[in-house]
């Protein structure tokens, strides 16, 4: 239901002291420019952290699996998959562990203590040192949206405040504790770490938009305290141990009434939203009554999973956008660089460079505490890809270039709240739906462009060098390498692969894949050995026909970035997408998420026929879930 991308195409339609310190990005940009480009370009970010080690032989060692239309997970010979943490299982709050009811009669209050719906980005945080840290840890995962046809016993046939509350409770983020014994994983219940962040959880707003006039509402006259996080799609991790959850298509939850302002239209606000119907029972989502509430979403939110009392913080310095994910690199001199794509047709790719350097933990502070406000100050940039294979990062800084008061940006708060409008003004490159981003061991930054059926259509942007296919049904993976270090302001780019099916007659849809074919890349993750894992999200409305006729269900593949070879590792159940990936430090368990198994082509399930498309995973009402994948011999996954 919620993923109605047809609605996205109309998205064209103060000195604000942060709560931590006064910022002046324009001044800092000048200062940084004066430092010159750091030498080198060797990746020093998270993706390069060591795991198993001492391995020899080819990077990818498994035998690929064929395309599949089975309602099952298929993994290579010699591998096992185990379903864990499905939607609705209790997260493990002491004294509050309501069991999942297959007739979907769990209440909103019960859903608040249960795993959310529609799992997405995920990360494993070890608990314990050495080998113990690969057997016990926290899984922190996003829940992107809800299929209300499955969430409620009678779907949306009736509608009520209780149902809105249950839908809000099924959104957000879950933290669960997990442990492995003899190759089998289980959720630890109760756990002191178990936590849910929902569409109603109190959060702090920090950075240049905190306290801004455009962030103030009747319920929060300070503009610094928001309720909830929504449409949490991809995620990222910081070197200081926190989790970044990304608010993607937040606008769909709001009703904009009969008319919208130009700014509201630029974000895709429309009369009754995208079908969530929250505004009918929760006035906060009626933008005609609370027009600034929409400005309080679209941020990257930082969560410290190791501190069960920590309040999530919306980090506005990284810009407001339909953030797909957030990928952190580290410069040689210790600055954090956060890449994020905006998944909507003709939107942008951003990067943020922290002003300060990452600090180590001390005797009295954890790393998370030592870097608590690092993401509140820095320079936000938007990407411009030139036809000659070069590119530049354009600063989104008030007072620099066109971003003046006269142009509608009177302070940095207004720039980050109106990141899209500012990027339009600077002439940034309009992309074919940028999804996840990750970085290889040579410092190439990869980004999936999942598809764009509107490229080249009437009154829409034409093809360009970076987005070379009109009616791009298949998607691409692009990559770039910064000049100098990750904080460089120029780069070189190329197409890593154009996805497609070589057997198709339509030349533009064939692609140039070396190895197993795929379409609509979305999830992207570099494991500790440097394998680039690709996850697909062909929409259920497009699957099995047209250019996707031979692709079967969504899948996950491994790519050797040095040879370009791509090998299919896993296929998912019917009507699902595969998204999110993480591993234990020893590389012997990989966790991925299966999102929306059983999704119907209308993207809204019929509650009277919930198992019509899929009954995965337990031969009953379909449930999004995490899957733990291991080699039967206990070896490193992927070798
Ligand atoms: Fe939430 Fe762009 O997928
Ligand atoms: Ca996605
Ligand atoms: Ca997608
Ligand atoms: Ca999705």
XYZ file of C-alpha atoms and ligand atoms in Angstrom:
645
model
C 0.000 0.000 0.000
C 2.453 2.548 1.157
C 4.982 1.938 -1.518
C 2.944 3.629 -4.167
C 5.764 5.099 -6.155
C 3.338 6.443 -8.713
C 2.629 9.071 -6.096
C 6.225 10.150 -6.042
C 6.247 11.455 -9.548
C 4.288 14.481 -8.443
C 6.846 15.375 -5.895
C 7.599 18.232 -8.289
C 4.383 19.438 -8.001
C 17.373 32.046 12.206
C 20.050 31.872 13.389
C 19.070 28.731 15.071
C 21.453 27.721 17.670
C 21.564 23.975 17.714
C 20.915 22.667 21.148
C 24.609 21.972 21.427
C 26.463 24.871 19.930
C 26.012 27.734 17.534
C 27.059 26.698 14.071
C 28.245 28.718 11.115
C 28.627 26.337 8.182
C 29.563 29.064 5.715
C 32.536 30.061 7.784
C 33.564 26.481 8.287
C 33.379 25.745 4.576
C 35.863 28.526 3.908
C 38.094 27.201 6.639
C 37.949 23.686 5.284
C 38.649 24.879 1.751
C 41.806 26.457 3.050
C 43.042 23.162 4.369
C 43.361 21.710 0.913
C 42.685 18.131 -0.012
C 44.103 15.454 2.151
C 46.445 13.116 0.357
C 45.640 9.507 -0.294
C 42.213 8.043 -0.517
C 42.657 4.823 1.294
C 39.433 3.797 2.830
C 39.521 3.847 6.549
C 35.840 3.401 7.222
C 33.742 0.734 8.773
C 33.517 -1.425 5.701
C 37.199 -2.146 5.992
C 37.068 -3.632 9.458
C 38.676 -7.021 9.685
C 36.825 -10.265 10.257
C 37.843 -13.858 9.754
C 41.258 -13.123 8.286
C 43.820 -15.496 6.895
C 41.517 -16.641 4.115
C 42.784 -17.603 0.744
C 41.012 -18.690 -2.400
C 38.447 -16.887 -4.477
C 36.414 -14.114 -2.883
C 33.163 -15.843 -3.816
C 33.119 -19.592 -3.356
C 29.498 -20.740 -3.350
C 27.571 -22.264 -6.247
C 24.888 -19.883 -7.471
C 21.168 -20.587 -7.122
C 18.752 -20.240 -10.057
C 15.967 -17.688 -10.321
C 12.945 -18.866 -8.370
C 9.232 -18.294 -7.987
C 8.987 -20.590 -4.958
C 7.408 -19.340 -1.763
C 10.604 -20.105 0.105
C 14.125 -18.963 0.876
C 16.593 -20.755 -1.358
C 20.282 -20.675 -0.390
C 23.274 -22.393 -2.043
C 24.232 -26.003 -1.409
C 25.932 -26.345 1.921
C 24.083 -23.419 3.484
C 21.205 -23.213 5.967
C 18.720 -20.453 6.615
C 16.856 -19.935 9.871
C 13.878 -17.633 10.301
C 14.006 -15.500 13.410
C 12.380 -12.364 14.795
C 9.269 -12.317 12.625
C 6.828 -9.412 12.831
C 4.726 -9.675 15.998
C 7.005 -11.819 18.157
C 7.668 -10.233 21.560
C 10.906 -8.248 21.695
C 11.550 -9.398 25.251
C 10.474 -6.653 27.647
C 10.454 -8.084 31.161
C 6.874 -8.799 32.183
C 5.471 -7.693 28.828
C 5.854 -10.368 26.195
C 2.565 -10.687 24.303
C 2.447 -13.627 21.899
C 1.708 -13.018 18.217
C -1.840 -13.826 17.169
C -2.215 -15.173 13.650
C -5.695 -13.693 13.358
C -4.054 -10.268 13.720
C -6.056 -9.371 16.806
C -3.048 -8.151 18.794
C -3.776 -4.682 20.174
C -1.796 -1.498 19.600
C -0.377 -1.796 23.120
C 0.736 -5.363 22.393
C 2.307 -4.307 19.082
C 4.395 -1.771 21.012
C 6.038 -4.697 22.830
C 6.391 -6.790 19.667
C 8.703 -6.719 16.669
C 7.504 -4.254 14.046
C 6.291 -4.956 10.540
C 8.227 -4.747 7.256
C 11.819 -5.289 8.400
C 14.460 -3.280 6.529
C 17.963 -2.061 7.451
C 19.672 -4.136 10.173
C 22.918 -4.330 12.119
C 24.473 -6.807 14.556
C 26.175 -5.312 17.622
C 28.325 -7.873 19.466
C 27.904 -8.293 23.187
C 31.152 -9.567 24.564
C 34.705 -9.831 23.265
C 36.361 -12.260 20.863
C 34.487 -15.434 19.958
C 31.741 -14.612 22.446
C 30.942 -11.473 20.435
C 29.926 -13.630 17.464
C 27.553 -15.739 19.545
C 25.704 -13.036 21.415
C 24.683 -9.563 20.395
C 21.974 -7.086 19.600
C 20.104 -6.948 16.336
C 18.866 -3.454 15.622
C 16.476 -3.241 12.705
C 14.152 -0.873 10.888
C 10.463 -1.422 10.159
C 9.741 0.572 7.073
C 5.966 0.677 6.810
C 2.828 -1.379 7.338
C 0.545 -3.413 5.138
C -2.697 -2.678 6.939
C -4.401 -5.481 5.049
C -2.229 -7.881 7.069
C -1.811 -5.867 10.254
C -5.471 -5.878 11.274
C -7.949 -8.749 11.390
C -10.295 -7.082 8.905
C -7.638 -5.073 7.105
C -8.894 -1.549 6.463
C -12.556 -2.536 6.084
C -13.179 -0.603 9.265
C -10.957 2.180 10.534
C -10.372 3.533 14.025
C -7.996 5.390 16.313
C -6.888 2.018 17.751
C -5.901 0.810 14.282
C -3.936 3.994 13.634
C -2.138 3.455 16.949
C -1.369 -0.144 16.024
C 0.008 0.921 12.640
C 2.180 3.563 14.305
C 3.375 0.956 16.819
C 4.385 -1.410 13.989
C 6.659 1.280 12.469
C 10.094 2.364 13.612
C 12.971 0.331 14.993
C 13.387 -2.806 17.124
C 16.315 -3.706 19.346
C 16.466 -7.376 20.318
C 19.122 -9.481 22.010
C 20.098 -12.694 20.217
C 22.398 -15.607 20.919
C 23.665 -18.646 19.050
C 24.035 -22.133 20.427
C 25.193 -25.024 18.242
C 24.536 -23.077 15.054
C 20.988 -22.035 16.005
C 20.016 -18.475 16.894
C 17.356 -17.451 19.377
C 15.995 -14.198 20.738
C 16.935 -13.670 24.389
C 13.828 -12.860 26.452
C 13.683 -10.910 28.591
C 16.601 -8.647 27.765
C 17.551 -5.334 29.340
C 18.396 -4.072 25.846
C 15.026 -4.907 24.267
C 13.447 -1.744 22.939
C 10.957 -0.420 20.418
C 11.038 2.977 18.799
C 7.711 3.653 17.091
C 5.841 6.414 15.305
C 5.156 7.929 18.725
C 8.443 7.587 20.645
C 9.818 10.914 21.990
C 12.950 12.023 20.126
C 15.246 15.020 20.316
C 15.850 17.305 17.334
C 19.458 18.520 17.062
C 21.571 20.403 14.557
C 20.786 23.531 12.535
C 17.023 22.916 12.248
C 16.550 22.463 16.005
C 14.408 25.251 17.370
C 13.749 26.680 13.910
C 10.433 28.453 13.378
C 9.591 25.884 10.676
C 10.019 23.066 13.225
C 7.679 24.446 15.877
C 4.214 23.004 16.370
C 1.373 23.497 18.819
C 2.528 20.416 20.708
C 6.208 21.426 20.669
C 6.679 25.178 20.767
C 10.446 24.677 21.148
C 10.922 22.873 17.839
C 13.313 20.472 19.552
C 11.172 17.487 20.564
C 9.534 15.265 17.983
C 7.325 12.238 18.364
C 8.319 9.176 16.434
C 10.307 8.042 13.442
C 8.631 6.835 10.240
C 9.340 4.938 7.052
C 12.651 3.719 8.380
C 14.211 2.242 5.305
C 17.959 1.709 5.106
C 20.284 2.206 8.022
C 23.905 2.864 8.826
C 26.357 2.488 11.639
C 28.869 4.891 13.101
C 32.430 4.080 14.186
C 31.376 5.114 17.701
C 28.833 2.318 17.987
C 25.516 4.005 17.267
C 22.839 3.147 14.707
C 21.555 5.533 12.052
C 17.966 4.942 11.022
C 16.707 6.808 7.978
C 13.293 8.343 7.433
C 12.417 7.717 3.792
C 8.943 8.407 2.356
C 7.563 10.283 5.364
C 5.357 12.548 3.302
C 2.934 9.715 2.523
C 1.641 9.713 6.117
C 0.346 13.272 5.904
C -2.814 14.649 4.404
C -2.334 17.998 2.708
C -5.931 19.061 2.154
C -7.301 20.394 -1.108
C -4.414 22.752 -1.891
C -0.734 22.720 -1.105
C 2.011 25.325 -1.107
C 4.827 25.050 -3.638
C 7.150 23.838 -0.877
C 4.632 21.171 0.152
C 4.205 20.051 -3.453
C 7.965 19.769 -3.847
C 7.850 17.094 -1.133
C 4.898 15.278 -2.643
C 2.297 16.247 -0.056
C -1.154 15.478 -1.386
C -4.752 15.570 -0.336
C -5.240 12.337 1.550
C -1.678 11.111 1.746
C -0.657 7.741 0.361
C -3.411 5.679 1.911
C -2.288 5.282 5.548
C -5.362 7.234 6.722
C -3.706 8.261 9.995
C -4.956 11.841 9.679
C -8.529 10.596 10.081
C -7.872 9.734 13.725
C -4.625 11.500 14.594
C -4.690 15.214 13.890
C -0.894 15.408 13.954
C -0.917 13.922 10.451
C -3.340 16.481 9.068
C -0.963 19.008 7.541
C -3.760 21.521 7.055
C -3.958 21.789 10.848
C -0.291 21.234 11.704
C 1.692 22.330 8.643
C 5.115 22.149 10.315
C 4.761 18.550 11.456
C 5.991 17.356 8.044
C 9.255 19.227 8.657
C 9.960 17.067 11.675
C 10.407 13.956 9.507
C 12.824 13.125 6.715
C 15.890 13.069 8.957
C 18.638 10.629 9.826
C 18.055 9.555 13.435
C 20.870 8.390 15.720
C 20.184 5.661 18.266
C 22.565 4.267 20.887
C 21.440 0.639 21.211
C 23.853 -0.076 24.044
C 22.180 2.481 26.296
C 18.557 1.397 26.857
C 17.769 4.810 28.346
C 19.164 6.958 25.507
C 16.733 9.188 23.600
C 17.003 8.985 19.781
C 18.243 12.179 18.165
C 17.196 13.528 14.760
C 20.424 14.854 13.254
C 19.291 17.690 11.021
C 22.731 18.782 9.814
C 22.652 15.849 7.360
C 19.631 17.321 5.617
C 15.968 16.506 5.244
C 15.259 14.092 2.433
C 13.584 10.798 1.659
C 16.733 9.210 3.080
C 17.190 5.656 1.894
C 20.172 4.977 4.132
C 23.295 6.469 5.700
C 26.786 5.110 5.127
C 29.694 6.366 7.206
C 33.267 6.620 5.958
C 36.165 8.037 7.926
C 38.848 10.335 6.506
C 42.479 9.628 7.241
C 42.472 12.519 9.657
C 39.417 11.240 11.500
C 36.393 13.128 10.206
C 33.134 11.246 9.687
C 31.646 11.400 6.189
C 28.033 10.264 5.781
C 26.660 9.354 2.350
C 22.919 9.178 1.751
C 20.768 8.775 -1.316
C 17.235 9.967 -1.644
C 14.962 7.288 -3.053
C 12.495 9.087 -5.258
C 12.466 9.677 -8.961
C 14.815 12.491 -9.970
C 16.131 13.136 -6.475
C 19.665 13.443 -5.202
C 22.745 11.952 -3.533
C 24.201 13.739 -0.502
C 27.255 13.627 1.681
C 27.953 15.228 5.019
C 31.450 15.917 6.365
C 31.738 16.352 10.109
C 33.430 19.467 11.366
C 35.075 17.709 14.265
C 37.160 14.550 14.365
C 35.977 11.283 15.845
C 37.132 10.888 19.414
C 38.056 7.600 21.120
C 36.314 6.299 24.194
C 37.851 7.380 27.472
C 37.950 5.952 30.965
C 34.736 7.800 31.766
C 32.941 7.919 28.404
C 31.922 5.305 25.867
C 32.744 6.080 22.227
C 29.058 6.891 21.708
C 29.186 9.414 24.531
C 32.486 10.908 23.347
C 30.982 11.545 19.899
C 27.474 12.349 20.985
C 27.104 15.531 18.978
C 29.587 14.879 16.181
C 26.885 14.704 13.503
C 25.431 18.103 14.434
C 28.144 20.226 12.855
C 29.622 19.954 9.408
C 29.117 20.600 5.729
C 26.304 19.027 3.737
C 26.870 18.566 -0.002
C 24.786 17.372 -2.946
C 26.268 15.501 -5.925
C 26.603 16.776 -9.468
C 27.716 14.174 -11.993
C 29.309 15.613 -15.143
C 29.167 13.945 -18.541
C 32.967 13.594 -18.729
C 33.123 11.171 -15.804
C 33.996 13.804 -13.239
C 31.725 15.088 -10.541
C 31.563 17.648 -7.797
C 30.027 18.058 -4.388
C 28.033 21.271 -4.195
C 27.861 22.769 -0.690
C 24.380 23.174 0.752
C 25.451 26.048 2.923
C 23.464 29.195 3.581
C 25.243 32.264 2.252
C 27.365 30.323 -0.225
C 26.510 30.670 -3.916
C 22.808 30.818 -4.654
C 21.589 29.818 -1.192
C 20.793 33.346 -0.062
C 18.083 34.933 2.025
C 16.623 36.429 -1.147
C 16.384 32.937 -2.629
C 14.381 31.748 0.390
C 17.137 30.387 2.613
C 17.591 32.802 5.444
C 19.625 30.505 7.642
C 21.172 27.021 7.646
C 18.099 25.619 9.356
C 16.037 26.606 6.356
C 18.610 25.065 3.981
C 18.502 21.678 5.697
C 14.703 21.711 6.029
C 14.455 22.523 2.305
C 17.300 20.292 1.149
C 15.477 19.394 -2.073
C 14.693 22.992 -2.993
C 18.282 24.023 -2.256
C 19.605 21.165 -4.391
C 17.278 22.159 -7.236
C 18.678 25.667 -7.132
C 22.271 24.460 -7.270
C 21.629 22.267 -10.316
C 22.498 18.947 -8.686
C 22.005 15.784 -10.770
C 18.519 14.269 -10.713
C 18.980 10.517 -10.303
C 17.085 7.302 -11.037
C 16.031 6.712 -7.401
C 19.241 6.408 -5.332
C 18.932 3.628 -2.764
C 21.640 2.096 -0.562
C 25.295 3.171 -0.641
C 28.391 1.257 0.431
C 32.143 1.464 0.025
C 34.689 -1.122 -1.102
C 38.198 -1.692 0.146
C 39.681 0.500 -2.570
C 37.529 3.453 -1.546
C 35.005 3.254 -4.374
C 31.596 4.382 -3.178
C 28.731 2.385 -4.743
C 25.096 3.410 -4.999
C 22.138 1.484 -6.344
C 19.782 3.384 -8.649
C 16.848 1.060 -8.463
C 14.751 2.040 -11.509
C 12.914 4.968 -13.023
C 10.148 4.416 -15.513
C 9.746 8.170 -15.979
C 13.183 9.018 -17.284
C 12.760 10.487 -20.741
C 8.966 10.740 -20.468
C 7.159 13.893 -21.524
C 7.973 16.865 -19.277
C 10.437 14.783 -17.293
C 14.233 14.958 -17.288
C 15.925 13.362 -20.285
C 18.623 10.725 -20.091
C 22.054 11.965 -19.072
C 25.491 10.389 -18.840
C 24.906 9.063 -15.338
C 21.281 8.022 -15.913
C 21.604 6.751 -19.483
C 18.429 4.701 -19.929
C 15.000 6.093 -20.715
C 12.348 3.924 -19.118
C 14.963 2.442 -16.790
C 13.062 -0.645 -15.663
C 16.187 -2.528 -14.568
C 18.255 -0.148 -12.483
C 22.003 0.451 -12.275
C 24.797 0.414 -9.748
C 27.034 3.453 -10.023
C 30.256 4.194 -8.223
C 32.590 7.081 -7.631
C 35.965 7.696 -6.054
C 36.704 10.915 -4.269
C 39.645 13.102 -5.293
C 41.822 12.999 -2.230
C 40.011 11.680 0.794
C 36.325 11.072 1.522
C 35.884 14.746 2.331
C 37.060 15.740 -1.161
C 34.814 18.048 -3.150
C 35.330 16.394 -6.540
C 35.330 12.807 -7.762
C 35.492 10.456 -10.728
C 32.545 8.181 -11.472
C 31.491 5.287 -13.681
C 28.767 2.700 -14.026
C 29.668 -0.427 -12.089
C 26.875 -2.377 -13.766
C 23.665 -1.817 -15.687
C 21.237 -4.446 -14.413
C 19.075 -6.383 -16.847
C 18.267 -9.586 -18.654
C 20.424 -10.321 -21.723
C 17.720 -12.551 -23.230
C 15.253 -9.686 -23.660
C 14.537 -8.208 -27.074
C 14.417 -4.640 -25.818
C 18.045 -3.581 -26.148
C 17.903 -1.033 -23.351
C 16.682 -3.654 -20.846
C 19.478 -6.178 -21.486
C 22.040 -4.553 -19.228
C 25.673 -5.630 -19.027
C 25.830 -7.971 -16.046
C 28.785 -10.367 -15.856
C 27.303 -13.474 -14.295
C 23.860 -14.017 -12.818
C 21.200 -11.541 -13.865
C 19.189 -9.317 -11.570
C 16.972 -6.282 -11.721
C 16.076 -3.322 -9.480
C 19.070 -3.332 -7.101
C 18.257 -1.725 -3.757
C 20.101 -3.091 -0.703
C 23.884 -2.863 -0.950
C 26.391 -4.004 1.636
C 30.136 -4.655 1.665
C 31.045 -7.469 4.034
C 34.259 -7.647 6.035
C 36.037 -9.543 3.225
C 35.104 -6.931 0.632
C 32.300 -8.822 -1.125
C 29.665 -6.428 -2.434
C 26.239 -7.931 -1.670
C 23.343 -6.749 -3.813
C 19.681 -7.119 -2.827
C 16.807 -6.559 -5.200
C 13.441 -4.874 -4.842
C 11.399 -5.517 -7.960
C 7.966 -4.184 -7.118
C 5.223 -6.800 -6.982
C 3.251 -4.836 -9.548
C 6.101 -5.181 -12.078
C 7.287 -8.711 -11.254
C 6.880 -11.603 -13.641
C 6.051 -9.552 -16.682
C 7.533 -7.032 -19.114
C 11.275 -6.582 -18.648
C 11.120 -8.617 -15.404
C 9.440 -11.632 -16.969
C 12.375 -13.972 -16.360
C 13.567 -12.650 -13.003
C 11.383 -14.613 -10.596
C 11.271 -13.458 -6.995
C 13.542 -10.904 -5.388
C 17.054 -12.093 -4.662
C 20.446 -11.422 -3.146
C 23.709 -11.692 -5.064
C 27.403 -11.403 -4.306
C 29.687 -9.358 -6.494
C 33.470 -9.438 -6.717
C 34.209 -5.796 -7.404
C 37.650 -6.547 -8.833
C 36.361 -8.912 -11.536
C 32.811 -7.567 -11.753
C 31.421 -11.099 -11.492
C 27.987 -11.354 -9.911
C 26.657 -14.595 -8.435
C 23.137 -15.256 -7.124
C 23.251 -16.327 -3.451
C 19.653 -16.402 -2.345
C 16.117 -16.091 -3.622
C 13.234 -14.979 -1.437
C 9.627 -16.051 -0.932
C 6.765 -14.793 -3.091
C 5.896 -11.116 -2.986
C 8.840 -10.121 -0.773
C 11.805 -7.861 -1.120
C 15.219 -8.720 0.304
C 16.733 -5.885 2.309
C 19.265 -5.229 5.028
C 22.379 -7.285 5.703
C 24.846 -7.666 8.524
C 27.198 -10.325 9.875
C 28.708 -11.528 13.108
C 32.329 -10.390 13.565
C 33.590 -13.894 12.704
C 31.725 -13.824 9.371
C 30.040 -17.155 10.104
C 26.478 -15.852 10.366
C 24.872 -13.379 7.993
C 21.541 -11.802 8.893
C 19.231 -10.431 6.224
C 15.631 -9.252 6.242
C 12.667 -10.459 4.240
C 10.233 -7.598 3.845
C 6.563 -7.877 2.933
C 6.284 -11.551 1.855
C 2.894 -12.017 0.229
C 2.603 -8.457 -0.980
C -0.048 -8.338 -3.677
C 0.375 -6.414 -6.931
C -1.877 -3.705 -5.515
C 0.569 -3.553 -2.604
C -2.313 -3.924 -0.177
C -3.233 -7.372 0.985
C -6.746 -8.737 1.012
C -7.344 -9.681 4.668
C -9.732 -12.447 3.655
C -7.063 -14.113 1.545
C -3.847 -13.343 3.351
C -2.057 -16.491 2.250
C -3.047 -16.182 -1.388
C 0.391 -15.071 -2.555
C 2.608 -16.246 0.293
C 2.285 -18.128 3.544
C 5.945 -17.616 4.429
C 7.531 -18.247 6.874
C 5.272 -20.535 8.946
C 2.614 -21.657 6.470
C 0.157 -19.067 7.743
C -0.348 -15.275 7.615
C 2.837 -13.957 5.948
C 5.273 -12.156 8.238
C 8.367 -10.093 7.526
C 11.296 -11.668 9.345
C 15.020 -11.766 9.845
C 16.864 -14.761 8.393
C 20.159 -16.072 9.800
C 22.291 -17.732 7.117
C 25.180 -20.028 7.920
C 27.332 -22.594 6.227
C 26.544 -26.103 7.391
C 30.248 -26.638 8.102
C 30.411 -23.434 10.123
C 32.652 -21.691 7.570
C 32.709 -18.057 6.519
C 29.565 -17.076 4.611
C 30.273 -16.409 0.946
C 33.558 -18.307 0.687
Fe 12.554 2.072 1.269
Fe 13.940 2.991 -1.191
O 13.307 1.612 -0.321
Ca 15.089 0.084 0.086
Ca 13.291 -0.129 -3.259
Ca 10.535 -1.809 0.851
